[in-house]
JSON list of C-alpha atoms in Angstrom, two decimals:
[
{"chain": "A", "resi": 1, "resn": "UNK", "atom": "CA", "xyz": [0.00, 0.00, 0.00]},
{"chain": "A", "resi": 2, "resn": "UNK", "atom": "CA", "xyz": [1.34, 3.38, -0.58]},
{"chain": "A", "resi": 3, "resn": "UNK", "atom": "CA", "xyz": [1.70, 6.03, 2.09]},
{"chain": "A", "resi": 4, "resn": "UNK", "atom": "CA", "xyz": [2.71, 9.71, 1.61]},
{"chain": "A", "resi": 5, "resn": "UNK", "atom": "CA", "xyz": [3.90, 11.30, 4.74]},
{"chain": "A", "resi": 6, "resn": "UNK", "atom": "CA", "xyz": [3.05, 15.31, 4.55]},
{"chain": "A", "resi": 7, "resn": "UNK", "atom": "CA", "xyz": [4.02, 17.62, 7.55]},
{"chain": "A", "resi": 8, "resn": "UNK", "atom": "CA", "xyz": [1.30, 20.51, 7.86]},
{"chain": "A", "resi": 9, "resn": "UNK", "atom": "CA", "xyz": [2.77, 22.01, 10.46]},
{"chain": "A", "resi": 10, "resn": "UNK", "atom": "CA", "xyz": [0.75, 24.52, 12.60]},
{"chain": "A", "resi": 11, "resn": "UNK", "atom": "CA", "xyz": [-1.14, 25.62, 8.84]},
{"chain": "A", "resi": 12, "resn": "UNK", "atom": "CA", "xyz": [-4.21, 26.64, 9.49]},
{"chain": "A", "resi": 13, "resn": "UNK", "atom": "CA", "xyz": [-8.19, 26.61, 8.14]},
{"chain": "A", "resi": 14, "resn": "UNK", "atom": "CA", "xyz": [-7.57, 27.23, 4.83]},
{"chain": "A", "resi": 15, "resn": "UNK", "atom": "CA", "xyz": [-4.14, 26.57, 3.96]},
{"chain": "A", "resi": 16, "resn": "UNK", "atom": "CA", "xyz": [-4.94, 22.99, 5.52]},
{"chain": "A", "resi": 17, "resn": "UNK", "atom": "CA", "xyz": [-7.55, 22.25, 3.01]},
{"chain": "A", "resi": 18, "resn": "UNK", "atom": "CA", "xyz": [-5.75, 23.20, 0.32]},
{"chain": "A", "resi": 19, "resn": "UNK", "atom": "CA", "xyz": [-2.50, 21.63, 1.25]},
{"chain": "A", "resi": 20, "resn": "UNK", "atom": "CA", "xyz": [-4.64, 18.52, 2.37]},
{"chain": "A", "resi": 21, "resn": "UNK", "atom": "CA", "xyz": [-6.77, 18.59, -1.57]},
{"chain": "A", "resi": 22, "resn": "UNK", "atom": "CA", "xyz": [-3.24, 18.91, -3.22]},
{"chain": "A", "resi": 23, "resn": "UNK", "atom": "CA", "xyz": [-1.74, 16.05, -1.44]},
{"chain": "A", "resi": 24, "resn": "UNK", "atom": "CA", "xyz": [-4.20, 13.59, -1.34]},
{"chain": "A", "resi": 25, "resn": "UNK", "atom": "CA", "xyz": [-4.51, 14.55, -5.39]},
{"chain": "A", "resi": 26, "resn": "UNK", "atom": "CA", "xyz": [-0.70, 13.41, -5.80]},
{"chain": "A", "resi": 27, "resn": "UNK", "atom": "CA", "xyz": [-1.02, 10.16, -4.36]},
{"chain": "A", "resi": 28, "resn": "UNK", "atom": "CA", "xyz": [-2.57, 6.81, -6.40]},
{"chain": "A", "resi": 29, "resn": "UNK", "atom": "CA", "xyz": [-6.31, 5.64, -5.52]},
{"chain": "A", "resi": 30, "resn": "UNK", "atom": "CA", "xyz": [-6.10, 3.15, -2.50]},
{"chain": "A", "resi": 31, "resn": "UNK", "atom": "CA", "xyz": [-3.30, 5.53, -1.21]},
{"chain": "A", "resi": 32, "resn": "UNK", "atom": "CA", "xyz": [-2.59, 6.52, 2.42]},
{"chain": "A", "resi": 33, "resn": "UNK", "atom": "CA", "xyz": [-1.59, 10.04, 3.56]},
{"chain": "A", "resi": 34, "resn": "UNK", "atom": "CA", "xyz": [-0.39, 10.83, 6.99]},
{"chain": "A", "resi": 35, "resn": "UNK", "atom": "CA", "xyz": [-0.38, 14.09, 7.89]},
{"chain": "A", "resi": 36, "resn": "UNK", "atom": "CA", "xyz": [0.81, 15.90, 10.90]},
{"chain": "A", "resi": 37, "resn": "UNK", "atom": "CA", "xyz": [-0.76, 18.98, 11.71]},
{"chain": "A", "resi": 38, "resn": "UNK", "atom": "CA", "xyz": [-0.04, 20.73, 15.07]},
{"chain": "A", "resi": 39, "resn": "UNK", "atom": "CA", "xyz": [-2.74, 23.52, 14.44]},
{"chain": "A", "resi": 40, "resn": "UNK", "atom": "CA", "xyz": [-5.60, 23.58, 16.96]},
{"chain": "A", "resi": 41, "resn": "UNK", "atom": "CA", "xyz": [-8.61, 23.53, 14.40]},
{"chain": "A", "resi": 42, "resn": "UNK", "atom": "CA", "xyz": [-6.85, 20.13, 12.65]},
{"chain": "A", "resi": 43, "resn": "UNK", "atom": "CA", "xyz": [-9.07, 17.64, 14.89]},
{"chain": "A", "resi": 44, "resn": "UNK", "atom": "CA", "xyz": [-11.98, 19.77, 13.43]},
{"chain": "A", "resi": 45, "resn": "UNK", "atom": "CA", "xyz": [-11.27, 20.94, 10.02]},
{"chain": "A", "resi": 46, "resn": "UNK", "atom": "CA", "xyz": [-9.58, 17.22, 9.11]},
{"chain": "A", "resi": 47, "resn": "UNK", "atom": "CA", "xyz": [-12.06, 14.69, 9.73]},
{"chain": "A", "resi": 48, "resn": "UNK", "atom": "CA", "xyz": [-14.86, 17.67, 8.13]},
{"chain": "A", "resi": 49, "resn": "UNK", "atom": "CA", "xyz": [-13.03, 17.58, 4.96]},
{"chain": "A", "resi": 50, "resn": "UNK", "atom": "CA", "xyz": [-12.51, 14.11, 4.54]},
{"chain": "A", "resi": 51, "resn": "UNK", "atom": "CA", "xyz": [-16.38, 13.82, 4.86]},
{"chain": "A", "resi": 52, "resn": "UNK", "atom": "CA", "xyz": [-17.15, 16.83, 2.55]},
{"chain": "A", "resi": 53, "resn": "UNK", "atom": "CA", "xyz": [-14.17, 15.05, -0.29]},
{"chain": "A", "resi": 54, "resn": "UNK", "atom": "CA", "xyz": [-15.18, 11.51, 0.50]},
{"chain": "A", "resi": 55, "resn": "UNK", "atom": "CA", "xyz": [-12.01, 10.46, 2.12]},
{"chain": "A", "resi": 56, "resn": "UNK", "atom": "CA", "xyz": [-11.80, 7.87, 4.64]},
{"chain": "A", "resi": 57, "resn": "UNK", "atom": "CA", "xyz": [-10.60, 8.89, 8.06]},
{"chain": "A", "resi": 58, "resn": "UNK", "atom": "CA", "xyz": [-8.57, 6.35, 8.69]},
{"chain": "A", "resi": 59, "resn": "UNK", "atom": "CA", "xyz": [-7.21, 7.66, 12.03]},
{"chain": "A", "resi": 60, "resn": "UNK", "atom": "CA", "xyz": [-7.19, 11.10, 13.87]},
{"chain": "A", "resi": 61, "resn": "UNK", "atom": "CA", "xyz": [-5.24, 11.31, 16.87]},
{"chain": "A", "resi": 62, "resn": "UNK", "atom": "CA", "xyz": [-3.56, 15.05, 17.46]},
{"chain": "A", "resi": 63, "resn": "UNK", "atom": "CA", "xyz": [-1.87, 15.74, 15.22]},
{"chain": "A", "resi": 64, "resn": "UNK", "atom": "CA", "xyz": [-1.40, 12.98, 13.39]},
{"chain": "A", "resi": 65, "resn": "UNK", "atom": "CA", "xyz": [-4.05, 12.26, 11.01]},
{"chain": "A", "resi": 66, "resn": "UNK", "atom": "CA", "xyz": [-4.59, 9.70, 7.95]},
{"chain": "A", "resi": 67, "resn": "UNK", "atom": "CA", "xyz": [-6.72, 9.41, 5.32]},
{"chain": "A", "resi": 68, "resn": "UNK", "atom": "CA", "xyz": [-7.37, 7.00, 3.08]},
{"chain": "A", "resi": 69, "resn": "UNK", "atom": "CA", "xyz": [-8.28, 8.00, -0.73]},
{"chain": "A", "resi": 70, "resn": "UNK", "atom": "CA", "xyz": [-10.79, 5.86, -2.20]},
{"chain": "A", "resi": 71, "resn": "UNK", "atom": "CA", "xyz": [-10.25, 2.96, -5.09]},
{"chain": "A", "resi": 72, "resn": "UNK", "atom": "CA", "xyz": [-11.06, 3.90, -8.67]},
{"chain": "A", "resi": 73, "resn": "UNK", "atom": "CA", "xyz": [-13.85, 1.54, -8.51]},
{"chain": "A", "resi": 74, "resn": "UNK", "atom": "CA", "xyz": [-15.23, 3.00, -5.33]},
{"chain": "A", "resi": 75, "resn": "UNK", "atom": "CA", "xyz": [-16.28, 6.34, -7.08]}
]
């Protein structure tokens, strides 16, 4: 399985999503990102865009986070 490791640092709101969109867009379908993000709205703004982009949440636990992008055949 491929993982991409990405730290976020303490980015916040928006410069989360977007670093979060243009990550999980480099990496294959089936693909694993873990992401560390040390900002304070991460264990809020994470797991909401995962369900807003159809991501799976594969595990949140301050501030490491990863998500899971779905198969190909899954869309």
């Amino acid at each position: 399985m491929h993982i991409t490791h990405w730290n976020a640092g303490d980015a916040g709101c928006g410069s989360l999503i977007l670093g979060l969109k243009r990550q999980i867009n480099a990496i294959p379908p089936g693909g694993l990102l873990e992401v560390t993000a040390e900002s304070r709205g991460a264990a809020i703004d994470s797991p909401a865009w995962c369900r807003l982009a159809r991501l799976e949440l594969v595990e949140a636990r301050h501030p490491i986070y990863v998500l899971k992008k779905q198969d190909e055949a899954s869309n």
